[in-house]
mmCIF file of C-alpha atoms in Angstrom:
data_model
loop_
_atom_site.group_PDB
_atom_site.id
_atom_site.type_symbol
_atom_site.label_atom_id
_atom_site.label_comp_id
_atom_site.label_asym_id
_atom_site.label_seq_id
_atom_site.Cartn_x
_atom_site.Cartn_y
_atom_site.Cartn_z
ATOM 1 C CA MET A 1 -29.442 -20.390 -0.352
ATOM 2 C CA THR A 2 -28.550 -16.933 0.464
ATOM 3 C CA LYS A 3 -30.132 -17.022 4.057
ATOM 4 C CA LYS A 4 -28.237 -20.298 4.754
ATOM 5 C CA LEU A 5 -24.973 -18.752 3.600
ATOM 6 C CA ILE A 6 -25.568 -15.761 6.007
ATOM 7 C CA ASP A 7 -26.140 -17.969 8.841
ATOM 8 C CA LYS A 8 -23.231 -19.751 8.152
ATOM 9 C CA ILE A 9 -20.804 -16.679 7.896
ATOM 10 C CA LEU A 10 -22.538 -15.586 11.392
ATOM 11 C CA GLU A 11 -21.914 -18.889 12.942
ATOM 12 C CA TYR A 12 -18.219 -18.979 12.106
ATOM 13 C CA SER A 13 -17.733 -15.614 12.997
ATOM 14 C CA ASP A 14 -19.081 -15.987 16.621
ATOM 15 C CA PRO A 15 -16.196 -14.842 19.231
ATOM 16 C CA TYR A 16 -18.035 -17.202 21.930
ATOM 17 C CA ASN A 17 -17.406 -20.437 19.986
ATOM 18 C CA ALA A 18 -13.910 -19.472 18.758
ATOM 19 C CA LEU A 19 -13.119 -18.780 22.763
ATOM 20 C CA LYS A 20 -14.910 -22.045 23.410
ATOM 21 C CA GLU A 21 -12.630 -23.464 20.919
ATOM 22 C CA LYS A 22 -9.142 -22.224 21.783
ATOM 23 C CA VAL A 23 -9.564 -21.014 25.714
ATOM 24 C CA SER A 24 -9.149 -23.296 28.679
ATOM 25 C CA VAL A 25 -10.144 -22.254 31.884
ATOM 26 C CA THR A 26 -9.870 -24.701 35.239
ATOM 27 C CA ASP A 27 -10.481 -23.427 38.676
ATOM 28 C CA ASN A 28 -7.915 -20.655 38.871
ATOM 29 C CA LYS A 29 -5.826 -21.160 35.628
ATOM 30 C CA ILE A 30 -6.482 -19.782 32.118
ATOM 31 C CA THR A 31 -4.868 -22.077 29.274
ATOM 32 C CA VAL A 32 -4.308 -20.606 25.546
ATOM 33 C CA ASP A 33 -2.082 -21.586 22.715
ATOM 34 C CA GLY A 34 -0.250 -23.968 24.992
ATOM 35 C CA GLU A 35 0.650 -21.126 27.719
ATOM 36 C CA SER A 36 -1.233 -21.233 31.211
ATOM 37 C CA PHE A 37 -1.569 -18.379 33.403
ATOM 38 C CA THR A 38 -2.529 -18.900 37.026
ATOM 39 C CA PHE A 39 -4.327 -15.841 39.035
ATOM 40 C CA ASN A 40 -6.452 -15.359 42.191
ATOM 41 C CA LYS A 41 -7.834 -11.735 41.618
ATOM 42 C CA PRO A 42 -8.694 -11.254 37.909
ATOM 43 C CA ILE A 43 -10.460 -8.062 36.387
ATOM 44 C CA LEU A 44 -12.311 -7.925 32.956
ATOM 45 C CA ILE A 45 -12.382 -5.199 30.472
ATOM 46 C CA ALA A 46 -14.149 -5.801 27.438
ATOM 47 C CA VAL A 47 -15.129 -3.284 24.860
ATOM 48 C CA GLY A 48 -16.145 -3.510 21.157
ATOM 49 C CA LYS A 49 -19.059 -5.090 19.182
ATOM 50 C CA ALA A 50 -18.183 -8.371 20.508
ATOM 51 C CA SER A 51 -17.853 -7.628 23.872
ATOM 52 C CA ILE A 52 -21.547 -9.551 24.800
ATOM 53 C CA PRO A 53 -20.273 -12.922 23.422
ATOM 54 C CA MET A 54 -16.618 -12.298 24.694
ATOM 55 C CA SER A 55 -17.698 -11.273 28.167
ATOM 56 C CA LYS A 56 -20.054 -14.061 28.626
ATOM 57 C CA PHE A 57 -17.364 -16.984 27.768
ATOM 58 C CA PHE A 58 -15.255 -15.425 30.762
ATOM 59 C CA VAL A 59 -18.077 -14.509 33.103
ATOM 60 C CA GLU A 60 -19.329 -17.893 33.010
ATOM 61 C CA ARG A 61 -16.265 -19.399 33.897
ATOM 62 C CA ILE A 62 -14.412 -16.755 36.080
ATOM 63 C CA HIS A 63 -15.480 -14.774 39.557
ATOM 64 C CA PHE A 64 -14.094 -11.231 38.616
ATOM 65 C CA VAL A 65 -13.114 -8.687 41.317
ATOM 66 C CA ASP A 66 -14.322 -6.059 39.227
ATOM 67 C CA LYS A 67 -15.010 -5.702 35.438
ATOM 68 C CA LEU A 68 -16.038 -3.194 32.931
ATOM 69 C CA ILE A 69 -18.098 -3.956 29.539
ATOM 70 C CA VAL A 70 -18.945 -1.607 27.230
ATOM 71 C CA VAL A 71 -21.011 -2.380 24.123
ATOM 72 C CA PRO A 72 -22.387 -0.624 21.224
ATOM 73 C CA LYS A 73 -25.138 1.820 21.981
ATOM 74 C CA ASN A 74 -27.766 0.083 19.734
ATOM 75 C CA ALA A 75 -26.802 -3.162 20.872
ATOM 76 C CA LYS A 76 -29.317 -5.884 22.427
ATOM 77 C CA ALA A 77 -28.010 -6.103 25.868
ATOM 78 C CA ASP A 78 -29.137 -6.314 29.424
ATOM 79 C CA ASN A 79 -27.158 -5.215 32.854
ATOM 80 C CA TYR A 80 -23.972 -4.116 30.756
ATOM 81 C CA VAL A 81 -22.273 -1.286 32.046
ATOM 82 C CA ILE A 82 -21.412 1.055 29.231
ATOM 83 C CA ARG A 83 -23.339 1.715 25.686
ATOM 84 C CA ALA A 84 -20.954 3.790 23.920
ATOM 85 C CA GLY A 85 -20.710 5.591 20.538
ATOM 86 C CA HIS A 86 -19.629 4.028 17.344
ATOM 87 C CA PRO A 87 -18.445 4.980 14.582
ATOM 88 C CA LEU A 88 -17.996 8.046 16.337
ATOM 89 C CA PRO A 89 -17.376 8.459 20.114
ATOM 90 C CA ASP A 90 -19.559 9.920 22.260
ATOM 91 C CA GLU A 91 -19.889 11.061 26.264
ATOM 92 C CA ASN A 92 -20.259 7.219 27.058
ATOM 93 C CA SER A 93 -16.854 6.829 25.096
ATOM 94 C CA ILE A 94 -15.190 8.920 27.418
ATOM 95 C CA LYS A 95 -16.906 7.686 30.190
ATOM 96 C CA ALA A 96 -15.718 4.054 29.110
ATOM 97 C CA GLY A 97 -11.824 5.215 29.091
ATOM 98 C CA GLU A 98 -12.177 7.258 32.632
ATOM 99 C CA LYS A 99 -13.870 3.878 33.863
ATOM 100 C CA ALA A 100 -11.209 2.055 32.629
ATOM 101 C CA ILE A 101 -8.203 4.040 34.339
ATOM 102 C CA GLU A 102 -10.297 4.011 37.279
ATOM 103 C CA LEU A 103 -10.543 0.300 37.599
ATOM 104 C CA LEU A 104 -6.807 -0.240 36.654
ATOM 105 C CA ASN A 105 -5.806 2.469 39.518
ATOM 106 C CA SER A 106 -8.042 1.143 42.108
ATOM 107 C CA ASN A 107 -8.452 -2.615 42.364
ATOM 108 C CA ASP A 108 -6.096 -5.137 44.066
ATOM 109 C CA TYR A 109 -5.562 -7.417 41.115
ATOM 110 C CA ASP A 110 -3.008 -9.943 39.529
ATOM 111 C CA LEU A 111 -4.716 -10.793 36.074
ATOM 112 C CA VAL A 112 -6.210 -8.056 33.496
ATOM 113 C CA ILE A 113 -8.253 -10.126 30.632
ATOM 114 C CA PHE A 114 -9.003 -7.829 28.050
ATOM 115 C CA ALA A 115 -11.823 -8.465 25.342
ATOM 116 C CA ILE A 116 -11.388 -6.627 22.237
ATOM 117 C CA SER A 117 -13.151 -6.211 19.114
ATOM 118 C CA GLY A 118 -14.149 -3.882 16.341
ATOM 119 C CA GLY A 119 -15.618 -0.687 17.144
ATOM 120 C CA ALA A 120 -13.102 -0.320 20.115
ATOM 121 C CA SER A 121 -11.594 2.436 18.870
ATOM 122 C CA ALA A 122 -14.626 4.684 19.029
ATOM 123 C CA MET A 123 -16.303 2.925 21.971
ATOM 124 C CA ILE A 124 -13.364 3.986 24.707
ATOM 125 C CA GLU A 125 -11.322 7.000 24.983
ATOM 126 C CA THR A 126 -9.955 9.587 26.883
ATOM 127 C CA SER A 127 -8.056 12.801 25.246
ATOM 128 C CA GLU A 128 -6.976 16.207 26.084
ATOM 129 C CA LEU A 129 -9.102 17.197 23.044
ATOM 130 C CA SER A 130 -12.636 18.011 23.572
ATOM 131 C CA LEU A 131 -15.361 15.402 22.415
ATOM 132 C CA GLU A 132 -16.146 17.516 19.926
ATOM 133 C CA GLU A 133 -13.112 17.840 18.594
ATOM 134 C CA LEU A 134 -12.667 14.007 18.660
ATOM 135 C CA ILE A 135 -15.867 13.842 16.650
ATOM 136 C CA TYR A 136 -14.591 16.293 14.411
ATOM 137 C CA ILE A 137 -11.005 14.342 13.646
ATOM 138 C CA ASN A 138 -12.711 11.111 13.497
ATOM 139 C CA LYS A 139 -15.498 12.214 10.885
ATOM 140 C CA THR A 140 -12.146 13.497 8.775
ATOM 141 C CA LEU A 141 -10.667 10.229 9.129
ATOM 142 C CA ILE A 142 -13.472 7.583 8.370
ATOM 143 C CA SER A 143 -14.394 9.955 5.161
ATOM 144 C CA SER A 144 -11.048 10.605 3.918
ATOM 145 C CA GLY A 145 -10.512 7.375 2.148
ATOM 146 C CA LEU A 146 -7.615 6.473 4.360
ATOM 147 C CA GLY A 147 -6.630 2.793 5.336
ATOM 148 C CA ILE A 148 -7.797 1.330 8.961
ATOM 149 C CA ASN A 149 -3.932 1.390 9.980
ATOM 150 C CA SER A 150 -3.582 5.045 8.742
ATOM 151 C CA ILE A 151 -6.671 5.955 10.499
ATOM 152 C CA ASN A 152 -5.490 4.405 13.746
ATOM 153 C CA ILE A 153 -2.111 5.634 13.847
ATOM 154 C CA VAL A 154 -3.865 9.354 14.328
ATOM 155 C CA ARG A 155 -6.228 7.861 17.217
ATOM 156 C CA LYS A 156 -3.258 5.986 19.056
ATOM 157 C CA HIS A 157 -1.070 9.193 19.319
ATOM 158 C CA LEU A 158 -4.168 11.440 20.354
ATOM 159 C CA SER A 159 -5.373 9.396 23.074
ATOM 160 C CA LYS A 160 -4.261 8.726 26.607
ATOM 161 C CA ILE A 161 -5.125 4.812 26.327
ATOM 162 C CA LYS A 162 -4.758 3.584 22.816
ATOM 163 C CA GLY A 163 -1.625 2.412 20.910
ATOM 164 C CA GLY A 164 -0.430 0.646 24.436
ATOM 165 C CA LYS A 165 -0.677 3.585 26.639
ATOM 166 C CA ILE A 166 -3.610 1.511 28.867
ATOM 167 C CA ILE A 167 -1.041 -0.224 29.957
ATOM 168 C CA ASN A 168 0.573 2.387 31.930
ATOM 169 C CA TYR A 169 -2.121 2.305 34.241
ATOM 170 C CA VAL A 170 -1.625 -1.770 35.354
ATOM 171 C CA LYS A 171 -0.720 -1.870 38.967
ATOM 172 C CA ASN A 172 0.516 -4.711 40.978
ATOM 173 C CA ASN A 173 2.898 -6.353 38.165
ATOM 174 C CA ALA A 174 -0.293 -8.081 36.882
ATOM 175 C CA THR A 175 -0.275 -9.692 34.085
ATOM 176 C CA VAL A 176 -2.294 -8.791 30.799
ATOM 177 C CA LEU A 177 -3.917 -11.472 28.650
ATOM 178 C CA SER A 178 -5.664 -9.595 25.839
ATOM 179 C CA PHE A 179 -8.141 -11.807 23.468
ATOM 180 C CA ILE A 180 -8.765 -10.034 20.182
ATOM 181 C CA VAL A 181 -11.706 -10.438 17.437
ATOM 182 C CA SER A 182 -9.859 -8.991 14.551
ATOM 183 C CA ASP A 183 -11.397 -6.773 12.033
ATOM 184 C CA VAL A 184 -8.117 -5.493 10.411
ATOM 185 C CA PRO A 185 -6.830 -6.879 7.254
ATOM 186 C CA GLY A 186 -3.664 -8.868 8.149
ATOM 187 C CA ASN A 187 -4.450 -8.938 11.977
ATOM 188 C CA ASP A 188 -2.242 -6.374 12.991
ATOM 189 C CA VAL A 189 -2.755 -6.160 16.722
ATOM 190 C CA SER A 190 -1.196 -2.708 17.121
ATOM 191 C CA SER A 191 -3.886 -1.229 14.970
ATOM 192 C CA ILE A 192 -7.289 -3.397 16.319
ATOM 193 C CA GLY A 193 -9.205 -1.090 18.500
ATOM 194 C CA SER A 194 -6.184 1.145 17.883
ATOM 195 C CA GLY A 195 -4.071 -1.091 19.570
ATOM 196 C CA LEU A 196 -5.044 -0.784 23.523
ATOM 197 C CA THR A 197 -2.815 -3.312 24.498
ATOM 198 C CA ALA A 198 -0.044 -4.022 21.818
ATOM 199 C CA VAL A 199 3.013 -1.785 21.776
ATOM 200 C CA ASP A 200 3.076 0.363 18.646
ATOM 201 C CA HIS A 201 5.365 0.287 15.652
ATOM 202 C CA SER A 202 4.470 3.724 14.436
ATOM 203 C CA THR A 203 5.836 7.220 15.448
ATOM 204 C CA LEU A 204 4.944 10.563 16.283
ATOM 205 C CA ASN A 205 5.815 11.591 12.911
ATOM 206 C CA ASP A 206 3.602 9.225 11.152
ATOM 207 C CA ALA A 207 0.791 10.658 12.909
ATOM 208 C CA ILE A 208 1.800 14.111 12.096
ATOM 209 C CA ASN A 209 2.052 13.539 8.527
ATOM 210 C CA ILE A 210 -1.276 12.156 8.258
ATOM 211 C CA LEU A 211 -2.646 15.296 10.030
ATOM 212 C CA LYS A 212 -0.915 17.751 7.663
ATOM 213 C CA LYS A 213 -2.216 15.503 4.760
ATOM 214 C CA LEU A 214 -5.715 16.163 5.687
ATOM 215 C CA ASN A 215 -5.209 19.879 6.948
ATOM 216 C CA LEU A 216 -5.347 18.942 10.830
ATOM 217 C CA HIS A 217 -2.624 20.901 11.234
ATOM 218 C CA LYS A 218 -3.938 22.532 14.192
ATOM 219 C CA TYR A 219 -3.943 19.197 16.486
ATOM 220 C CA ILE A 220 -0.496 18.324 16.009
ATOM 221 C CA ASN A 221 0.371 19.637 19.320
ATOM 222 C CA TYR A 222 -1.867 17.029 21.163
ATOM 223 C CA LEU A 223 0.082 14.031 19.616
ATOM 224 C CA THR A 224 2.235 12.184 22.307
ATOM 225 C CA GLU A 225 4.341 9.153 21.599
ATOM 226 C CA THR A 226 3.029 5.712 22.065
ATOM 227 C CA PRO A 227 5.091 2.961 24.431
ATOM 228 C CA LYS A 228 7.565 0.523 22.181
ATOM 229 C CA GLU A 229 7.697 -1.863 25.076
ATOM 230 C CA PHE A 230 5.779 -2.794 28.272
ATOM 231 C CA LYS A 231 7.136 -3.575 31.723
ATOM 232 C CA HIS A 232 4.395 -5.804 32.627
ATOM 233 C CA VAL A 233 3.654 -9.267 31.051
ATOM 234 C CA VAL A 234 1.364 -8.711 28.090
ATOM 235 C CA LYS A 235 -0.020 -11.208 25.773
ATOM 236 C CA ASN A 236 -2.183 -10.637 22.644
ATOM 237 C CA PHE A 237 -3.865 -13.840 21.230
ATOM 238 C CA VAL A 238 -5.935 -13.062 17.957
ATOM 239 C CA ILE A 239 -8.876 -15.870 18.345
ATOM 240 C CA LEU A 240 -11.150 -15.123 15.702
ATOM 241 C CA ASP A 241 -10.347 -13.660 12.015
ATOM 242 C CA ASN A 242 -11.592 -12.839 8.392
ATOM 243 C CA MET A 243 -9.366 -15.836 7.192
ATOM 244 C CA SER A 244 -10.674 -18.401 9.757
ATOM 245 C CA VAL A 245 -14.166 -17.631 8.461
ATOM 246 C CA LEU A 246 -13.302 -17.830 4.934
ATOM 247 C CA LYS A 247 -11.597 -21.354 5.422
ATOM 248 C CA ARG A 248 -14.685 -22.899 7.097
ATOM 249 C CA LEU A 249 -16.902 -21.555 4.579
ATOM 250 C CA SER A 250 -14.799 -23.062 1.388
ATOM 251 C CA THR A 251 -15.426 -26.471 3.254
ATOM 252 C CA ASP A 252 -19.042 -26.122 2.965
ATOM 253 C CA LEU A 253 -18.846 -24.520 -0.927
ATOM 254 C CA ALA A 254 -18.274 -27.057 -3.637
ATOM 255 C CA ASN A 255 -15.225 -26.008 -6.083
ATOM 256 C CA SER A 256 -14.468 -22.867 -3.836
ATOM 257 C CA LEU A 257 -11.344 -20.860 -4.092
ATOM 258 C CA ILE A 258 -10.250 -18.539 -1.473
ATOM 259 C CA LEU A 259 -8.543 -15.417 -2.915
ATOM 260 C CA THR A 260 -7.453 -13.448 0.069
ATOM 261 C CA SER A 261 -8.861 -12.128 3.394
ATOM 262 C CA GLU A 262 -7.006 -8.633 2.959
ATOM 263 C CA ILE A 263 -8.959 -6.936 0.305
ATOM 264 C CA ARG A 264 -8.586 -3.127 0.403
ATOM 265 C CA GLY A 265 -8.815 0.049 -1.717
ATOM 266 C CA GLU A 266 -11.742 1.775 -3.356
ATOM 267 C CA ALA A 267 -14.931 -0.125 -2.834
ATOM 268 C CA LYS A 268 -16.026 0.454 -6.183
ATOM 269 C CA ASP A 269 -12.441 -0.836 -7.619
ATOM 270 C CA VAL A 270 -13.088 -4.204 -5.390
ATOM 271 C CA GLY A 271 -16.447 -4.348 -7.595
ATOM 272 C CA SER A 272 -15.229 -4.116 -10.866
ATOM 273 C CA PHE A 273 -11.960 -6.518 -9.832
ATOM 274 C CA LEU A 274 -14.808 -9.032 -8.984
ATOM 275 C CA ALA A 275 -16.524 -8.547 -11.955
ATOM 276 C CA SER A 276 -13.238 -9.319 -13.894
ATOM 277 C CA ILE A 277 -12.826 -12.497 -11.913
ATOM 278 C CA TYR A 278 -16.466 -13.665 -13.042
ATOM 279 C CA ASN A 279 -16.026 -12.796 -16.714
ATOM 280 C CA SER A 280 -12.994 -14.624 -16.626
ATOM 281 C CA ILE A 281 -14.878 -17.547 -15.209
ATOM 282 C CA ASP A 282 -17.320 -16.853 -17.957
ATOM 283 C CA SER A 283 -15.272 -16.647 -20.972
ATOM 284 C CA TYR A 284 -12.117 -18.962 -19.944
ATOM 285 C CA SER A 285 -13.047 -21.269 -16.946
ATOM 286 C CA LEU A 286 -10.331 -19.408 -15.216
ATOM 287 C CA PRO A 287 -9.313 -19.504 -12.268
ATOM 288 C CA LEU A 288 -12.409 -22.093 -12.119
ATOM 289 C CA LYS A 289 -14.491 -23.418 -13.934
ATOM 290 C CA ARG A 290 -18.355 -23.379 -13.425
ATOM 291 C CA SER A 291 -20.125 -24.280 -10.940
ATOM 292 C CA SER A 292 -18.087 -22.422 -8.547
ATOM 293 C CA TYR A 293 -17.640 -20.170 -5.755
ATOM 294 C CA ILE A 294 -14.796 -17.159 -5.284
ATOM 295 C CA ILE A 295 -14.535 -16.321 -1.631
ATOM 296 C CA LEU A 296 -12.929 -13.376 -0.088
ATOM 297 C CA GLY A 297 -12.658 -10.780 2.660
ATOM 298 C CA GLY A 298 -11.437 -7.504 3.948
ATOM 299 C CA GLU A 299 -12.193 -3.901 4.196
ATOM 300 C CA PRO A 300 -12.077 -1.752 1.138
ATOM 301 C CA GLU A 301 -12.428 2.054 1.511
ATOM 302 C CA VAL A 302 -14.705 4.917 0.450
ATOM 303 C CA THR A 303 -13.576 8.133 0.061
ATOM 304 C CA ILE A 304 -16.431 10.871 0.562
ATOM 305 C CA THR A 305 -16.440 14.586 -0.835
ATOM 306 C CA GLY A 306 -19.215 16.281 0.093
ATOM 307 C CA LYS A 307 -22.783 15.069 0.511
ATOM 308 C CA ALA A 308 -23.384 11.234 0.789
ATOM 309 C CA GLY A 309 -26.840 9.466 0.506
ATOM 310 C CA LYS A 310 -27.409 6.395 2.449
ATOM 311 C CA GLY A 311 -24.439 4.120 1.327
ATOM 312 C CA GLY A 312 -21.595 1.787 2.332
ATOM 313 C CA ARG A 313 -18.901 -0.008 1.381
ATOM 314 C CA ASN A 314 -20.681 -3.089 -0.191
ATOM 315 C CA GLY A 315 -23.341 -1.335 -1.536
ATOM 316 C CA GLU A 316 -20.370 0.573 -3.770
ATOM 317 C CA VAL A 317 -19.039 -3.041 -4.233
ATOM 318 C CA CYS A 318 -22.244 -4.745 -5.601
ATOM 319 C CA LEU A 319 -23.006 -1.752 -7.927
ATOM 320 C CA SER A 320 -19.499 -1.837 -9.473
ATOM 321 C CA PHE A 321 -19.798 -5.246 -10.108
ATOM 322 C CA LEU A 322 -23.086 -4.873 -11.831
ATOM 323 C CA LYS A 323 -21.535 -2.344 -13.716
ATOM 324 C CA TYR A 324 -18.899 -4.233 -15.004
ATOM 325 C CA VAL A 325 -19.906 -7.586 -15.337
ATOM 326 C CA ARG A 326 -20.862 -9.243 -18.701
ATOM 327 C CA LYS A 327 -24.106 -9.482 -19.157
ATOM 328 C CA ASN A 328 -24.688 -12.481 -21.682
ATOM 329 C CA ASN A 329 -27.809 -14.361 -20.361
ATOM 330 C CA SER A 330 -25.383 -16.389 -17.971
ATOM 331 C CA LYS A 331 -25.867 -16.706 -14.174
ATOM 332 C CA PHE A 332 -24.286 -14.671 -11.485
ATOM 333 C CA GLU A 333 -24.622 -14.091 -7.862
ATOM 334 C CA LEU A 334 -22.519 -11.887 -5.803
ATOM 335 C CA LEU A 335 -22.851 -11.652 -1.850
ATOM 336 C CA ALA A 336 -21.374 -8.485 -0.001
ATOM 337 C CA PHE A 337 -21.712 -8.621 3.638
ATOM 338 C CA ALA A 338 -20.390 -7.042 6.730
ATOM 339 C CA THR A 339 -20.222 -9.184 9.635
ATOM 340 C CA ASP A 340 -20.929 -6.687 12.162
ATOM 341 C CA GLY A 341 -24.464 -6.200 10.762
ATOM 342 C CA ILE A 342 -24.000 -2.582 9.354
ATOM 343 C CA ASP A 343 -22.371 -1.274 6.320
ATOM 344 C CA GLY A 344 -21.773 2.356 6.013
ATOM 345 C CA ASN A 345 -24.485 5.018 7.245
ATOM 346 C CA SER A 346 -27.261 2.552 6.351
ATOM 347 C CA GLU A 347 -29.355 -0.164 8.080
ATOM 348 C CA TYR A 348 -28.374 -2.861 6.262
ATOM 349 C CA ALA A 349 -25.382 -5.308 6.614
ATOM 350 C CA GLY A 350 -24.896 -5.662 2.922
ATOM 351 C CA CYS A 351 -26.079 -6.687 -0.415
ATOM 352 C CA ILE A 352 -26.657 -9.871 -3.141
ATOM 353 C CA VAL A 353 -26.910 -9.076 -6.512
ATOM 354 C CA SER A 354 -27.540 -11.152 -9.534
ATOM 355 C CA GLN A 355 -28.136 -11.419 -13.474
ATOM 356 C CA ASP A 356 -31.984 -10.396 -12.442
ATOM 357 C CA ILE A 357 -31.008 -6.681 -11.755
ATOM 358 C CA LYS A 358 -31.079 -4.532 -14.780
ATOM 359 C CA LEU A 359 -29.369 -1.130 -14.203
ATOM 360 C CA ASP A 360 -28.236 1.467 -16.452
ATOM 361 C CA GLU A 361 -24.960 2.694 -16.180
ATOM 362 C CA SER A 362 -25.948 6.133 -15.692
ATOM 363 C CA GLU A 363 -27.902 4.838 -13.237
ATOM 364 C CA ILE A 364 -24.743 2.949 -11.120
ATOM 365 C CA ASP A 365 -22.676 6.096 -11.805
ATOM 366 C CA LYS A 366 -24.971 8.584 -10.051
ATOM 367 C CA ALA A 367 -25.384 6.448 -7.094
ATOM 368 C CA LEU A 368 -21.511 5.891 -6.974
ATOM 369 C CA GLU A 369 -20.694 9.491 -7.320
ATOM 370 C CA THR A 370 -23.629 10.425 -4.602
ATOM 371 C CA HIS A 371 -22.765 7.356 -2.297
ATOM 372 C CA SER A 372 -26.106 6.328 -2.146
ATOM 373 C CA SER A 373 -25.977 2.770 -3.342
ATOM 374 C CA TYR A 374 -28.820 1.316 -0.826
ATOM 375 C CA GLU A 375 -31.081 3.888 -1.955
ATOM 376 C CA ILE A 376 -30.886 1.898 -5.480
ATOM 377 C CA LEU A 377 -30.555 -1.548 -4.044
ATOM 378 C CA GLU A 378 -33.189 -1.470 -1.552
ATOM 379 C CA LYS A 379 -36.070 -1.089 -4.696
ATOM 380 C CA TYR A 380 -34.545 -4.486 -6.290
ATOM 381 C CA ASN A 381 -35.074 -6.321 -2.648
ATOM 382 C CA ALA A 382 -31.373 -6.831 -2.901
ATOM 383 C CA VAL A 383 -30.646 -5.617 0.715
ATOM 384 C CA ILE A 384 -29.708 -7.514 3.500
ATOM 385 C CA LYS A 385 -30.898 -6.501 7.234
ATOM 386 C CA THR A 386 -29.594 -8.508 10.012
ATOM 387 C CA GLY A 387 -29.346 -5.724 12.849
ATOM 388 C CA TYR A 388 -25.907 -5.674 15.543
ATOM 389 C CA THR A 389 -24.642 -9.226 15.125
ATOM 390 C CA ASN A 390 -22.387 -9.075 17.959
ATOM 391 C CA THR A 391 -19.164 -9.826 16.566
ATOM 392 C CA ASN A 392 -16.853 -8.032 13.648
ATOM 393 C CA VAL A 393 -14.379 -10.147 11.509
ATOM 394 C CA ASN A 394 -14.816 -7.563 8.762
ATOM 395 C CA ASN A 395 -16.668 -7.739 5.385
ATOM 396 C CA ILE A 396 -17.133 -11.405 3.417
ATOM 397 C CA TYR A 397 -17.905 -11.734 -0.408
ATOM 398 C CA VAL A 398 -18.941 -14.698 -1.993
ATOM 399 C CA LEU A 399 -19.100 -14.890 -5.982
ATOM 400 C CA ASN A 400 -20.896 -17.818 -7.341
ATOM 401 C CA ALA A 401 -20.894 -18.743 -10.931
ATOM 402 C CA PRO A 402 -23.619 -21.493 -10.943
#
């Protein structure tokens, strides 16, 4: 059941399929959500974990004057322009940012198609800061326990292209169409990929306050305000998100209930929350009777202080679930899966735990304290390894009470 379920999640998370369902290209016209746009000289900028299937869809259907395709450095791909760093920017991330500006400044074009997905925040960048400073700031942000929206507020205001600033480089009164795979709870397009093509509702003061909170005061002078409106026609279309995957999963799983696609908070708290739901099913047949499935998704956070072992948010969800679930000889199974194939600093996409895994509370507490969840879970063969999946619609959790 587990492999079939993972295969289904990846099928429903496929950006190529989503574009095929929602976008039509005929001759020199592209239609989406009932709106049509004509073009003669289009260019393409694709960046993020889903760049490969998204760019494939458009390149198969449109002849581009020029294109820039940025993929994760470890992605399996041939003939792509730039392989850039993630979760931290690298030299190729800067190269990608500079190339995007060059592309927008130098070409005679009438349409820009952006294909944006999770990971874009790290994979494309240009800033007044040095690469070393950007890496340090991003490391601090990622390990702070802040939510993705707050993290991206800082990224947007430190960048020359994020938070909608890249639109300042668009020439010729060209139309901008942005097709987005969301990895952000709530689908805020100004946060996905740090809002490359979206007007930004956060302010300079918001970014200043976050830097102060993290004792990063010395970088305040590098912040610049983000656009609150555009001169160009800019349309942002979210073509795939976490909830769309949950809905399709629910049709496959009998007696299932979708809780939310926006779960947040500390990963270990999410694990205890899921345990409380299972305990309620087991004791009171609420919110569902056996046999049933609870389905949810989102992006829990992990606050790291000090050194960390091999771990990730899904690993911590699973271990915390095992700590708090009532073990009274009844069966349960929890799947925690990162749709991009990578959880935390591990090589795993997630984990699956059941009543067969016997762990002492002290063992769990130590792993959670040292953020080394996968060092335990791999001993029980409870890990899931997919490699890069060429998509990212965040994390999916399936709790089965058979």
